[in-house]
Amino acid sequence: MKQLTPMDSHFFYFEAPNQPMMIGSLWLCDQSTAPGGLVRHKDILQYVSDRLNTTSYFRRRLEKAPFQLDDPYWLDDENFDLEYHVRHVGLPQPGDWRQLCIFTARTMSRSVDMERAPWEIYIIEGVNNVEGIPPNSFAVLIRFHHAYVDGKASLELTTAMMEETADHEYGRRDRVEVAERAPTRLEMWSRTTPRMMGQAWRSMRAGLTAGRKSIELVKRLRDDAKPEQRRVPRTIFNVHVSPHRAYGAVTWNIPELKRMRQLCPGSTLNDVVISIIAGGMRRYLSHHNQLPNESLVSMCPVSVRPTEAMKDCGNLISAMFIGIGTDIGDARDRLAAVRRRTARGVPLARDVLCDLNNAVGDMVPPYVRALGAWLQNKSRMAGAVPLVNTLITNVPGIPGLVPRYFAGARIVNVFPLAPVSDGMGISHCLTGIYDDLNVGVLADRNIVSDMDFYISCIQESTEEYRTLLAELEKSTAASTPARIEAPQPATNDEATAEKASPAPAGARKKAAAKTAEPAEAEGKQARSVGAA
């Protein structure tokens, strides 16, 4: 058995009916590529069973310590039931993006049974009317509890479900599956008692690390990492969240986003994306007369997972907290501000905050952390003082341009999902596949009841940066003298031809919010859904 780290157990302890700590991804699959052009549910069950054989992580469930005196353990479930975790549902017709997001939002408003392996897969058939997807396709919604995995670990588990060929070898087993026997209460006490006795030593050692890192944090905040903003403004997102969710998504073209980095030399792809999202949030809050004078502050997780630990479960993350520039109207100035702040925030998160957070977790006894989380969930103090306004997290995408398949069906696109919690009622999660970068927006439906309009605000912000990029490239082309080369005589065996470079594809928009009629935004349909 492997014990949860303090970071992992944090997500377990803070689980509540109004804030399920679930992360996931939504896949759109074209089953016309499968042998015979059809994928049956029994074939999917066999496929998932075969792919689960590549790792034991999908079979793990929690084994709690007596009276929660210690952090729980991961145990391979000897009663693992695949058909419980893989569910088959049908999408109401017309089977469009709106209906798909209704189902996604409602599903993400619920947690999972923590007495079983904390993950679920929904096979959603009847996807017949989604842009870019042929009729008679299906979707796959995969959900994990956040105590189980972080973003990079979830990538490893989800890619375990993918293949680079449509011809799956059914029934193949590359490893022997061995389930662990559940320990008796006496055996659990024999594990818990020594750890309780050694807690004083662990607290003292972690306290020294926490003190040293705290001093380093203060020094950096006074020097190279000095924040430009000293307080987090209160916004409509800093309230107690309800159990109901709304979901929407936007698709960008990665080559185009990379070209936008020219607007601010030295900026990264993440800087561009944060600036676009900030522009969308600025528009949304201005429309509702809720835009604060100070910039909104986002928590941006930073992975500290080494390469050799990529296939391990659990959470190995830190976080930076930056003002995303919602107080800056000029798009270029906003991008420059974000680039400047992330350049300071990332080293601070990796070098100081990660060790400080882990040290504090080791310093506080597990039963105190569990009690504190219980009191917080009951009193709901998290929304009293704003600590952050939103979450913007980038989950590593599926590498390469090689097509990926699920049970023979080509995976056309992948949309990520990240949780919300008290005091942070909206989250933005990004991931890439092929040459697309997708952002999934999950929000409390009571806070963002007009998700279609919110998505249109992000699209307007994208258009603003696209216009600036076009002007920059036009002026650059005009200032660059054209090179005139003497024509080369053609031979009898050769003929010259010019290939026109295709224009970069525009960002595609998908939106979903409360169950309402579709609304028009910028001449395109922005669809809204919500969770009942």
Short mmCIF file of C-alpha atoms in Angstrom, two decimals:
data_model
loop_
_atom_site.label_atom_id
_atom_site.label_comp_id
_atom_site.label_asym_id
_atom_site.label_seq_id
_atom_site.Cartn_x
_atom_site.Cartn_y
_atom_site.Cartn_z
CA MET A 1 0.00 0.00 0.00
CA LYS A 2 1.11 3.55 -0.76
CA GLN A 3 0.13 6.36 1.57
CA LEU A 4 -1.32 9.62 0.30
CA THR A 5 0.93 12.66 0.62
CA PRO A 6 -0.35 15.72 2.52
CA MET A 7 -1.07 17.35 -0.86
CA ASP A 8 -3.11 14.34 -2.03
CA SER A 9 -5.02 14.09 1.24
CA HIS A 10 -5.81 17.82 1.04
CA PHE A 11 -8.13 17.16 -1.91
CA PHE A 12 -9.68 14.21 -0.08
CA TYR A 13 -10.35 16.12 3.15
CA PHE A 14 -11.82 19.17 1.39
CA GLU A 15 -14.31 17.09 -0.58
CA ALA A 16 -17.86 18.37 0.02
CA PRO A 17 -21.23 17.97 -1.72
CA ASN A 18 -21.02 21.51 -3.11
CA GLN A 19 -17.39 21.18 -4.25
CA PRO A 20 -16.54 17.75 -5.64
CA MET A 21 -12.78 17.60 -6.21
CA MET A 22 -13.02 16.07 -9.67
CA ILE A 23 -10.88 16.64 -12.75
CA GLY A 24 -11.48 15.11 -16.16
CA SER A 25 -11.54 15.35 -19.92
CA LEU A 26 -14.16 15.05 -22.64
CA TRP A 27 -13.18 13.22 -25.84
CA LEU A 28 -14.99 13.43 -29.16
CA CYS A 29 -14.58 10.20 -31.11
CA ASP A 30 -15.34 9.34 -34.73
CA GLN A 31 -16.30 5.67 -34.83
CA SER A 32 -16.35 5.53 -38.64
CA THR A 33 -12.60 4.78 -38.47
CA ALA A 34 -13.18 1.59 -36.46
CA PRO A 35 -13.17 -1.77 -38.25
CA GLY A 36 -16.68 -2.16 -39.62
CA GLY A 37 -17.45 1.50 -38.87
CA LEU A 38 -19.09 0.67 -35.56
CA VAL A 39 -17.91 0.34 -31.95
CA ARG A 40 -20.07 -1.77 -29.65
CA HIS A 41 -20.23 -1.25 -25.92
CA LYS A 42 -18.99 -4.77 -25.22
CA ASP A 43 -16.00 -4.00 -27.45
CA ILE A 44 -15.32 -0.86 -25.40
CA LEU A 45 -15.45 -2.87 -22.18
CA GLN A 46 -12.95 -5.35 -23.57
CA TYR A 47 -10.77 -2.54 -24.88
CA VAL A 48 -10.74 -0.71 -21.54
CA SER A 49 -10.00 -3.98 -19.74
CA ASP A 50 -7.05 -4.61 -22.06
CA ARG A 51 -5.70 -1.08 -21.63
CA LEU A 52 -6.09 -1.19 -17.83
CA ASN A 53 -3.77 -4.17 -17.90
CA THR A 54 -0.92 -1.78 -18.74
CA THR A 55 -1.06 -0.18 -15.27
CA SER A 56 -2.36 -1.04 -11.81
CA TYR A 57 -3.33 2.53 -10.93
CA PHE A 58 -6.90 2.23 -12.21
CA ARG A 59 -7.62 -0.49 -9.65
CA ARG A 60 -6.63 1.49 -6.56
CA ARG A 61 -9.10 2.52 -3.90
CA LEU A 62 -8.72 4.29 -0.56
CA GLU A 63 -8.10 2.45 2.70
CA LYS A 64 -8.66 4.83 5.60
CA ALA A 65 -6.66 4.85 8.80
CA PRO A 66 -8.53 4.14 12.05
CA PHE A 67 -10.56 7.22 13.07
CA GLN A 68 -8.66 9.18 10.38
CA LEU A 69 -5.71 9.54 12.72
CA ASP A 70 -3.40 9.27 9.72
CA ASP A 71 -3.59 9.94 6.00
CA PRO A 72 -5.28 7.15 4.01
CA TYR A 73 -3.55 4.62 1.76
CA TRP A 74 -4.00 3.43 -1.81
CA LEU A 75 -4.89 -0.26 -2.05
CA ASP A 76 -5.39 -2.41 -5.15
CA ASP A 77 -9.05 -3.37 -4.98
CA GLU A 78 -9.57 -7.14 -4.93
CA ASN A 79 -13.27 -6.57 -5.77
CA PHE A 80 -12.65 -4.25 -8.71
CA ASP A 81 -15.68 -4.17 -11.06
CA LEU A 82 -14.98 -2.69 -14.47
CA GLU A 83 -18.64 -2.46 -15.48
CA TYR A 84 -19.32 -0.23 -12.48
CA HIS A 85 -16.72 2.30 -13.65
CA VAL A 86 -17.56 2.27 -17.38
CA ARG A 87 -21.09 3.58 -17.94
CA HIS A 88 -23.05 3.67 -21.21
CA VAL A 89 -25.48 6.58 -21.74
CA GLY A 90 -27.33 8.15 -24.66
CA LEU A 91 -27.33 11.84 -25.51
CA PRO A 92 -30.76 13.45 -26.02
CA GLN A 93 -31.36 14.47 -29.60
CA PRO A 94 -30.49 16.43 -31.64
CA GLY A 95 -27.21 15.31 -30.03
CA ASP A 96 -25.49 18.69 -30.35
CA TRP A 97 -22.75 20.45 -28.39
CA ARG A 98 -25.30 22.06 -26.09
CA GLN A 99 -26.74 18.71 -25.02
CA LEU A 100 -23.26 17.27 -24.57
CA CYS A 101 -22.28 20.12 -22.26
CA ILE A 102 -25.50 19.75 -20.27
CA PHE A 103 -24.54 16.17 -19.51
CA THR A 104 -20.91 17.11 -18.78
CA ALA A 105 -21.90 19.89 -16.38
CA ARG A 106 -24.37 17.70 -14.51
CA THR A 107 -21.88 14.86 -14.21
CA MET A 108 -19.11 17.15 -12.94
CA SER A 109 -21.46 18.41 -10.21
CA ARG A 110 -21.24 14.99 -8.52
CA SER A 111 -18.39 13.21 -6.79
CA VAL A 112 -17.49 9.52 -7.00
CA ASP A 113 -17.77 6.66 -4.54
CA MET A 114 -14.54 6.86 -2.54
CA GLU A 115 -15.05 3.27 -1.35
CA ARG A 116 -14.16 2.20 -4.90
CA ALA A 117 -11.43 3.23 -7.33
CA PRO A 118 -12.13 6.99 -7.67
CA TRP A 119 -12.67 7.30 -11.41
CA GLU A 120 -15.45 6.88 -13.96
CA ILE A 121 -15.75 6.64 -17.74
CA TYR A 122 -18.98 7.60 -19.51
CA ILE A 123 -19.51 6.37 -23.07
CA ILE A 124 -21.93 8.91 -24.54
CA GLU A 125 -23.53 7.78 -27.79
CA GLY A 126 -25.73 9.82 -30.09
CA VAL A 127 -23.32 12.68 -30.85
CA ASN A 128 -24.90 13.53 -34.18
CA ASN A 129 -24.81 17.31 -34.52
CA VAL A 130 -21.48 18.69 -33.25
CA GLU A 131 -19.43 20.93 -35.55
CA GLY A 132 -16.42 19.14 -37.00
CA ILE A 133 -17.62 15.70 -35.90
CA PRO A 134 -19.40 13.33 -38.33
CA PRO A 135 -22.88 12.07 -37.37
CA ASN A 136 -23.17 8.83 -35.40
CA SER A 137 -20.09 9.65 -33.33
CA PHE A 138 -19.73 9.23 -29.59
CA ALA A 139 -18.04 11.03 -26.70
CA VAL A 140 -16.00 9.75 -23.77
CA LEU A 141 -16.07 11.57 -20.43
CA ILE A 142 -13.29 10.48 -18.06
CA ARG A 143 -13.33 11.70 -14.45
CA PHE A 144 -10.73 11.28 -11.70
CA HIS A 145 -10.74 12.42 -8.11
CA HIS A 146 -8.06 15.07 -7.61
CA ALA A 147 -6.57 13.09 -4.71
CA TYR A 148 -5.86 10.40 -7.29
CA VAL A 149 -3.93 12.43 -9.86
CA ASP A 150 -2.76 15.89 -10.81
CA GLY A 151 -2.75 17.22 -14.37
CA LYS A 152 0.41 15.46 -15.58
CA ALA A 153 -0.47 12.16 -13.89
CA SER A 154 -3.96 12.28 -15.39
CA LEU A 155 -2.32 12.68 -18.80
CA GLU A 156 -0.42 9.45 -18.26
CA LEU A 157 -3.58 7.61 -17.26
CA THR A 158 -5.70 8.98 -20.09
CA THR A 159 -3.04 8.26 -22.72
CA ALA A 160 -3.03 4.70 -21.39
CA MET A 161 -6.52 4.54 -22.90
CA MET A 162 -5.27 5.60 -26.33
CA GLU A 163 -3.60 3.76 -29.17
CA GLU A 164 -1.94 4.90 -32.37
CA THR A 165 -3.79 2.36 -34.46
CA ALA A 166 -7.45 1.63 -35.12
CA ASP A 167 -6.78 -2.12 -35.08
CA HIS A 168 -6.76 -3.11 -31.42
CA GLU A 169 -5.53 -6.55 -30.40
CA TYR A 170 -8.40 -7.66 -28.18
CA GLY A 171 -7.62 -9.94 -25.28
CA ARG A 172 -3.93 -9.09 -25.06
CA ARG A 173 -2.42 -9.15 -21.54
CA ASP A 174 1.14 -7.93 -21.02
CA ARG A 175 1.26 -8.16 -17.23
CA VAL A 176 -0.10 -10.27 -14.43
CA GLU A 177 -2.76 -8.55 -12.33
CA VAL A 178 -2.32 -9.05 -8.60
CA ALA A 179 -4.85 -7.62 -6.14
CA GLU A 180 -3.85 -6.79 -2.59
CA ARG A 181 -5.67 -8.26 0.35
CA ALA A 182 -7.46 -5.64 2.39
CA PRO A 183 -5.68 -5.18 5.74
CA THR A 184 -7.44 -5.96 8.98
CA ARG A 185 -8.11 -3.26 11.55
CA LEU A 186 -5.29 -4.62 13.67
CA GLU A 187 -2.90 -4.32 10.73
CA MET A 188 -4.03 -0.75 10.11
CA TRP A 189 -3.45 0.09 13.78
CA SER A 190 0.04 -1.41 13.46
CA ARG A 191 0.74 1.06 10.66
CA THR A 192 -0.94 4.06 12.27
CA THR A 193 0.51 3.82 15.78
CA PRO A 194 4.21 4.10 14.80
CA ARG A 195 3.43 7.06 12.55
CA MET A 196 1.61 8.83 15.37
CA MET A 197 4.57 8.25 17.64
CA GLY A 198 6.93 9.66 15.02
CA GLN A 199 4.79 12.71 14.25
CA ALA A 200 6.70 14.94 16.70
CA TRP A 201 9.98 14.26 14.88
CA ARG A 202 8.41 14.82 11.45
CA SER A 203 6.81 18.07 12.66
CA MET A 204 10.11 19.36 14.02
CA ARG A 205 12.01 18.51 10.85
CA ALA A 206 9.29 19.98 8.62
CA GLY A 207 9.11 23.06 10.86
CA LEU A 208 12.79 23.79 10.22
CA THR A 209 12.21 23.53 6.47
CA ALA A 210 9.09 25.70 6.70
CA GLY A 211 10.98 28.35 8.68
CA ARG A 212 13.88 28.41 6.23
CA LYS A 213 11.58 28.61 3.21
CA SER A 214 9.45 31.30 4.87
CA ILE A 215 12.53 33.48 5.33
CA GLU A 216 13.49 32.89 1.71
CA LEU A 217 9.94 33.75 0.62
CA VAL A 218 10.02 37.07 2.50
CA LYS A 219 13.38 37.96 0.96
CA ARG A 220 12.21 37.20 -2.55
CA LEU A 221 8.96 39.11 -2.12
CA ARG A 222 11.03 42.14 -1.13
CA ASP A 223 13.45 41.73 -4.01
CA ASP A 224 13.11 40.11 -7.45
CA ALA A 225 9.64 38.61 -6.85
CA LYS A 226 8.07 41.72 -5.34
CA PRO A 227 4.37 41.65 -6.26
CA GLU A 228 2.88 44.52 -8.23
CA GLN A 229 -0.44 44.04 -6.44
CA ARG A 230 -0.87 43.57 -2.70
CA ARG A 231 -4.51 42.51 -2.39
CA VAL A 232 -7.01 40.27 -4.13
CA PRO A 233 -10.18 42.15 -5.14
CA ARG A 234 -13.58 40.76 -4.25
CA THR A 235 -15.59 39.76 -7.32
CA ILE A 236 -18.74 37.86 -8.17
CA PHE A 237 -16.60 34.69 -8.29
CA ASN A 238 -15.58 34.93 -4.61
CA VAL A 239 -18.67 33.40 -3.04
CA HIS A 240 -19.82 30.07 -1.67
CA VAL A 241 -20.41 27.73 -4.59
CA SER A 242 -23.51 25.65 -5.15
CA PRO A 243 -23.49 22.01 -6.35
CA HIS A 244 -24.65 23.09 -9.83
CA ARG A 245 -22.27 23.62 -12.73
CA ALA A 246 -22.10 25.18 -16.19
CA TYR A 247 -19.55 24.22 -18.84
CA GLY A 248 -18.25 25.77 -22.02
CA ALA A 249 -15.15 25.51 -24.21
CA VAL A 250 -13.09 27.40 -26.79
CA THR A 251 -10.69 25.94 -29.34
CA TRP A 252 -7.62 27.85 -30.55
CA ASN A 253 -5.09 27.10 -33.25
CA ILE A 254 -1.66 26.54 -31.67
CA PRO A 255 0.45 27.90 -34.58
CA GLU A 256 -1.61 31.09 -34.51
CA LEU A 257 -1.16 31.46 -30.74
CA LYS A 258 2.59 31.02 -31.16
CA ARG A 259 2.64 33.82 -33.72
CA MET A 260 0.84 36.07 -31.24
CA ARG A 261 3.95 35.94 -29.07
CA GLN A 262 5.43 38.48 -31.50
CA LEU A 263 3.18 41.09 -29.88
CA CYS A 264 5.43 40.95 -26.81
CA PRO A 265 8.94 39.59 -27.42
CA GLY A 266 9.92 37.07 -24.77
CA SER A 267 6.36 36.00 -23.96
CA THR A 268 5.36 32.36 -23.87
CA LEU A 269 2.33 30.49 -25.17
CA ASN A 270 0.94 30.41 -21.63
CA ASP A 271 1.34 34.20 -21.36
CA VAL A 272 -0.72 34.66 -24.53
CA VAL A 273 -3.48 32.35 -23.31
CA ILE A 274 -3.65 34.00 -19.87
CA SER A 275 -3.91 37.42 -21.54
CA ILE A 276 -6.74 36.26 -23.81
CA ILE A 277 -8.66 34.80 -20.87
CA ALA A 278 -8.06 38.00 -18.88
CA GLY A 279 -9.46 40.04 -21.76
CA GLY A 280 -12.55 37.85 -21.79
CA MET A 281 -13.05 38.17 -18.03
CA ARG A 282 -12.63 41.95 -18.29
CA ARG A 283 -15.37 42.14 -20.91
CA TYR A 284 -17.68 39.85 -18.94
CA LEU A 285 -17.32 41.74 -15.67
CA SER A 286 -17.66 45.13 -17.41
CA HIS A 287 -20.90 43.97 -19.01
CA HIS A 288 -22.27 43.15 -15.55
CA ASN A 289 -20.81 46.33 -13.99
CA GLN A 290 -18.68 44.19 -11.68
CA LEU A 291 -15.15 44.98 -12.92
CA PRO A 292 -12.90 45.92 -9.95
CA ASN A 293 -10.26 48.63 -10.24
CA GLU A 294 -7.52 46.14 -9.41
CA SER A 295 -6.58 43.14 -11.51
CA LEU A 296 -8.11 39.75 -10.83
CA VAL A 297 -5.63 37.28 -9.35
CA SER A 298 -5.38 33.76 -10.76
CA MET A 299 -3.88 30.68 -9.23
CA CYS A 300 -1.76 28.99 -11.89
CA PRO A 301 -0.53 25.51 -10.88
CA VAL A 302 3.10 24.74 -11.73
CA SER A 303 4.12 21.10 -12.09
CA VAL A 304 7.24 20.00 -10.21
CA ARG A 305 6.91 16.37 -11.29
CA PRO A 306 10.26 14.96 -12.46
CA THR A 307 10.43 12.92 -15.63
CA GLU A 308 11.05 9.67 -13.77
CA ALA A 309 7.82 10.17 -11.78
CA MET A 310 5.56 10.86 -14.76
CA LYS A 311 3.79 7.52 -14.44
CA ASP A 312 3.17 7.83 -10.69
CA CYS A 313 -0.21 8.81 -9.28
CA GLY A 314 -0.69 11.61 -6.80
CA ASN A 315 -0.05 15.35 -6.90
CA LEU A 316 3.36 16.94 -7.42
CA ILE A 317 2.44 20.56 -8.00
CA SER A 318 3.10 24.05 -6.76
CA ALA A 319 1.31 27.26 -7.73
CA MET A 320 1.96 30.85 -8.64
CA PHE A 321 -0.47 33.67 -7.90
CA ILE A 322 -0.42 36.50 -10.43
CA GLY A 323 -2.51 39.47 -11.46
CA ILE A 324 -3.74 38.62 -14.94
CA GLY A 325 -4.24 42.22 -16.10
CA THR A 326 -8.02 42.60 -16.14
CA ASP A 327 -7.45 46.23 -15.12
CA ILE A 328 -5.50 46.90 -18.34
CA GLY A 329 -7.57 47.84 -21.38
CA ASP A 330 -4.80 47.72 -23.97
CA ALA A 331 -4.25 44.12 -25.12
CA ARG A 332 -0.52 44.55 -25.77
CA ASP A 333 0.09 46.16 -22.40
CA ARG A 334 -1.85 43.34 -20.76
CA LEU A 335 0.32 40.71 -22.44
CA ALA A 336 3.48 42.57 -21.38
CA ALA A 337 2.23 42.70 -17.77
CA VAL A 338 1.41 38.99 -17.75
CA ARG A 339 4.82 38.11 -19.21
CA ARG A 340 6.55 40.18 -16.55
CA ARG A 341 4.56 38.62 -13.71
CA THR A 342 4.87 35.00 -14.82
CA ALA A 343 8.62 35.45 -15.23
CA ARG A 344 8.73 36.26 -11.51
CA GLY A 345 6.07 33.82 -10.36
CA VAL A 346 7.26 30.54 -11.89
CA PRO A 347 10.71 30.45 -10.19
CA LEU A 348 9.11 31.44 -6.89
CA ALA A 349 6.57 28.64 -7.17
CA ARG A 350 9.15 25.98 -8.02
CA ASP A 351 11.97 27.02 -5.69
CA VAL A 352 10.09 28.23 -2.59
CA LEU A 353 6.33 27.68 -2.49
CA CYS A 354 6.50 23.99 -3.37
CA ASP A 355 8.84 23.09 -0.50
CA LEU A 356 7.04 25.45 1.87
CA ASN A 357 3.66 23.93 1.14
CA ASN A 358 4.94 20.36 1.54
CA ALA A 359 6.73 21.27 4.78
CA VAL A 360 3.59 22.79 6.27
CA GLY A 361 1.64 19.67 5.30
CA ASP A 362 4.20 17.42 7.03
CA MET A 363 4.37 19.71 10.06
CA VAL A 364 0.63 19.55 10.82
CA PRO A 365 -0.61 16.13 12.03
CA PRO A 366 -3.03 14.40 9.63
CA TYR A 367 -5.92 14.38 12.11
CA VAL A 368 -5.53 18.15 12.59
CA ARG A 369 -5.61 18.70 8.83
CA ALA A 370 -8.70 16.49 8.54
CA LEU A 371 -10.42 18.35 11.38
CA GLY A 372 -9.53 21.72 9.87
CA ALA A 373 -10.96 20.72 6.50
CA TRP A 374 -14.14 19.47 8.17
CA LEU A 375 -14.57 22.75 10.07
CA GLN A 376 -13.95 24.75 6.92
CA ASN A 377 -16.51 22.76 4.95
CA LYS A 378 -19.08 23.23 7.72
CA SER A 379 -18.42 26.92 8.35
CA ARG A 380 -17.60 27.71 4.69
CA MET A 381 -15.03 30.31 5.66
CA ALA A 382 -13.18 30.08 2.33
CA GLY A 383 -15.42 32.66 0.67
CA ALA A 384 -15.09 35.19 3.51
CA VAL A 385 -11.69 36.55 2.47
CA PRO A 386 -10.78 36.39 -1.24
CA LEU A 387 -7.48 34.57 -1.80
CA VAL A 388 -7.76 34.10 -5.57
CA ASN A 389 -10.40 34.96 -8.15
CA THR A 390 -10.01 32.13 -10.64
CA LEU A 391 -7.93 29.15 -11.69
CA ILE A 392 -5.99 28.93 -14.96
CA THR A 393 -4.17 25.62 -15.35
CA ASN A 394 -2.41 24.09 -18.34
CA VAL A 395 -2.50 20.29 -18.51
CA PRO A 396 0.11 18.81 -20.89
CA GLY A 397 -1.53 17.84 -24.14
CA ILE A 398 -1.34 14.73 -26.27
CA PRO A 399 2.09 15.00 -27.93
CA GLY A 400 2.57 14.90 -31.69
CA LEU A 401 0.25 14.98 -34.67
CA VAL A 402 -0.16 11.21 -34.96
CA PRO A 403 -3.88 10.30 -34.79
CA ARG A 404 -4.98 8.64 -31.56
CA TYR A 405 -7.72 6.03 -31.26
CA PHE A 406 -10.07 4.74 -28.59
CA ALA A 407 -11.36 1.23 -29.36
CA GLY A 408 -10.75 1.91 -33.05
CA ALA A 409 -12.53 5.28 -33.07
CA ARG A 410 -10.36 8.26 -33.93
CA ILE A 411 -10.13 10.85 -31.15
CA VAL A 412 -10.98 14.11 -32.89
CA ASN A 413 -10.71 16.50 -29.95
CA VAL A 414 -10.18 16.61 -26.18
CA PHE A 415 -11.64 19.18 -23.77
CA PRO A 416 -10.36 19.41 -20.16
CA LEU A 417 -12.22 20.04 -16.90
CA ALA A 418 -10.98 21.40 -13.55
CA PRO A 419 -12.95 21.83 -10.29
CA VAL A 420 -14.25 24.96 -8.60
CA SER A 421 -14.54 25.54 -4.85
CA ASP A 422 -15.75 28.00 -2.25
CA GLY A 423 -14.20 31.38 -2.93
CA MET A 424 -13.29 30.44 -6.53
CA GLY A 425 -16.42 29.92 -8.58
CA ILE A 426 -14.84 29.59 -12.03
CA SER A 427 -11.92 27.59 -13.46
CA HIS A 428 -10.12 27.50 -16.81
CA CYS A 429 -8.32 24.31 -17.80
CA LEU A 430 -6.23 24.01 -20.98
CA THR A 431 -4.92 21.06 -22.93
CA GLY A 432 -3.81 20.42 -26.49
CA ILE A 433 -4.24 17.72 -29.09
CA TYR A 434 -2.79 17.76 -32.62
CA ASP A 435 -2.55 21.48 -33.52
CA ASP A 436 -5.47 22.62 -31.33
CA LEU A 437 -5.39 24.12 -27.85
CA ASN A 438 -8.66 23.83 -25.95
CA VAL A 439 -9.77 25.68 -22.83
CA GLY A 440 -12.60 24.20 -20.80
CA VAL A 441 -14.47 26.61 -18.52
CA LEU A 442 -16.29 25.13 -15.53
CA ALA A 443 -18.26 27.49 -13.30
CA ASP A 444 -20.92 27.57 -10.66
CA ARG A 445 -24.18 27.90 -12.59
CA ASN A 446 -25.52 30.43 -10.05
CA ILE A 447 -22.51 32.67 -10.68
CA VAL A 448 -22.15 32.32 -14.46
CA SER A 449 -25.70 31.74 -15.61
CA ASP A 450 -24.88 33.04 -19.09
CA MET A 451 -21.97 30.81 -20.07
CA ASP A 452 -22.69 31.45 -23.75
CA PHE A 453 -21.98 35.14 -23.25
CA TYR A 454 -18.86 34.40 -21.20
CA ILE A 455 -17.48 32.25 -24.02
CA SER A 456 -18.28 34.98 -26.54
CA CYS A 457 -16.24 37.40 -24.40
CA ILE A 458 -13.22 35.09 -24.65
CA GLN A 459 -13.81 34.88 -28.40
CA GLU A 460 -13.89 38.68 -28.67
CA SER A 461 -10.62 38.84 -26.76
CA THR A 462 -9.15 36.31 -29.19
CA GLU A 463 -10.27 38.44 -32.14
CA GLU A 464 -8.63 41.48 -30.54
CA TYR A 465 -5.26 39.72 -30.40
CA ARG A 466 -5.75 38.31 -33.88
CA THR A 467 -6.34 41.82 -35.25
CA LEU A 468 -3.21 43.13 -33.53
CA LEU A 469 -1.22 40.23 -34.95
CA ALA A 470 -2.48 40.90 -38.48
CA GLU A 471 -1.51 44.58 -38.18
CA LEU A 472 1.93 43.66 -36.88
CA GLU A 473 2.59 41.13 -39.63
CA LYS A 474 1.33 43.57 -42.26
CA SER A 475 3.61 46.35 -41.04
CA THR A 476 6.55 43.94 -40.80
CA ALA A 477 5.98 42.72 -44.35
CA ALA A 478 5.73 46.32 -45.62
CA SER A 479 9.01 47.33 -43.96
CA THR A 480 10.91 44.28 -45.25
CA PRO A 481 12.40 44.86 -48.73
CA ALA A 482 11.42 42.22 -51.22
CA ARG A 483 14.19 40.03 -52.58
CA ILE A 484 14.24 39.71 -56.35
CA GLU A 485 16.04 36.67 -57.68
CA ALA A 486 16.95 35.99 -61.28
CA PRO A 487 14.77 33.27 -62.78
CA GLN A 488 16.45 29.89 -63.21
CA PRO A 489 16.02 28.13 -66.56
CA ALA A 490 13.92 25.02 -66.34
CA THR A 491 15.23 21.71 -67.58
CA ASN A 492 13.35 19.18 -69.62
CA ASP A 493 13.02 16.89 -66.61
CA GLU A 494 11.98 19.51 -64.09
CA ALA A 495 9.15 21.96 -63.75
CA THR A 496 8.86 24.62 -61.10
CA ALA A 497 5.71 25.10 -59.08
CA GLU A 498 4.74 27.30 -56.19
CA LYS A 499 2.83 26.04 -53.22
CA ALA A 500 0.51 28.47 -51.52
CA SER A 501 0.69 28.37 -47.74
CA PRO A 502 -2.72 27.87 -46.24
CA ALA A 503 -3.94 30.63 -43.98
CA PRO A 504 -3.96 29.67 -40.29
CA ALA A 505 -7.26 28.29 -39.14
CA GLY A 506 -9.31 30.57 -36.92
CA ALA A 507 -10.10 29.73 -33.37
CA ARG A 508 -13.26 27.69 -33.17
CA LYS A 509 -15.78 28.51 -30.58
CA LYS A 510 -17.83 26.14 -28.50
CA ALA A 511 -19.93 27.36 -25.60
CA ALA A 512 -22.31 25.96 -23.04
CA ALA A 513 -24.16 27.35 -20.03
CA LYS A 514 -27.59 27.06 -18.45
CA THR A 515 -30.27 25.10 -20.33
CA ALA A 516 -31.50 27.94 -22.47
CA GLU A 517 -31.99 28.78 -26.13
CA PRO A 518 -28.83 29.39 -28.17
CA ALA A 519 -27.68 33.00 -28.38
CA GLU A 520 -25.94 34.67 -31.30
CA ALA A 521 -22.47 36.11 -30.66
CA GLU A 522 -20.34 37.70 -33.39
CA GLY A 523 -22.41 36.13 -36.09
CA LYS A 524 -21.80 32.61 -34.76
CA GLN A 525 -23.92 30.52 -32.46
CA ALA A 526 -22.80 30.40 -28.83
CA ARG A 527 -24.59 27.56 -27.09
CA SER A 528 -25.33 27.51 -23.37
CA VAL A 529 -25.94 24.70 -20.94
CA GLY A 530 -26.10 24.18 -17.20
CA ALA A 531 -26.36 21.44 -14.64
CA ALA A 532 -29.69 20.69 -13.08
#
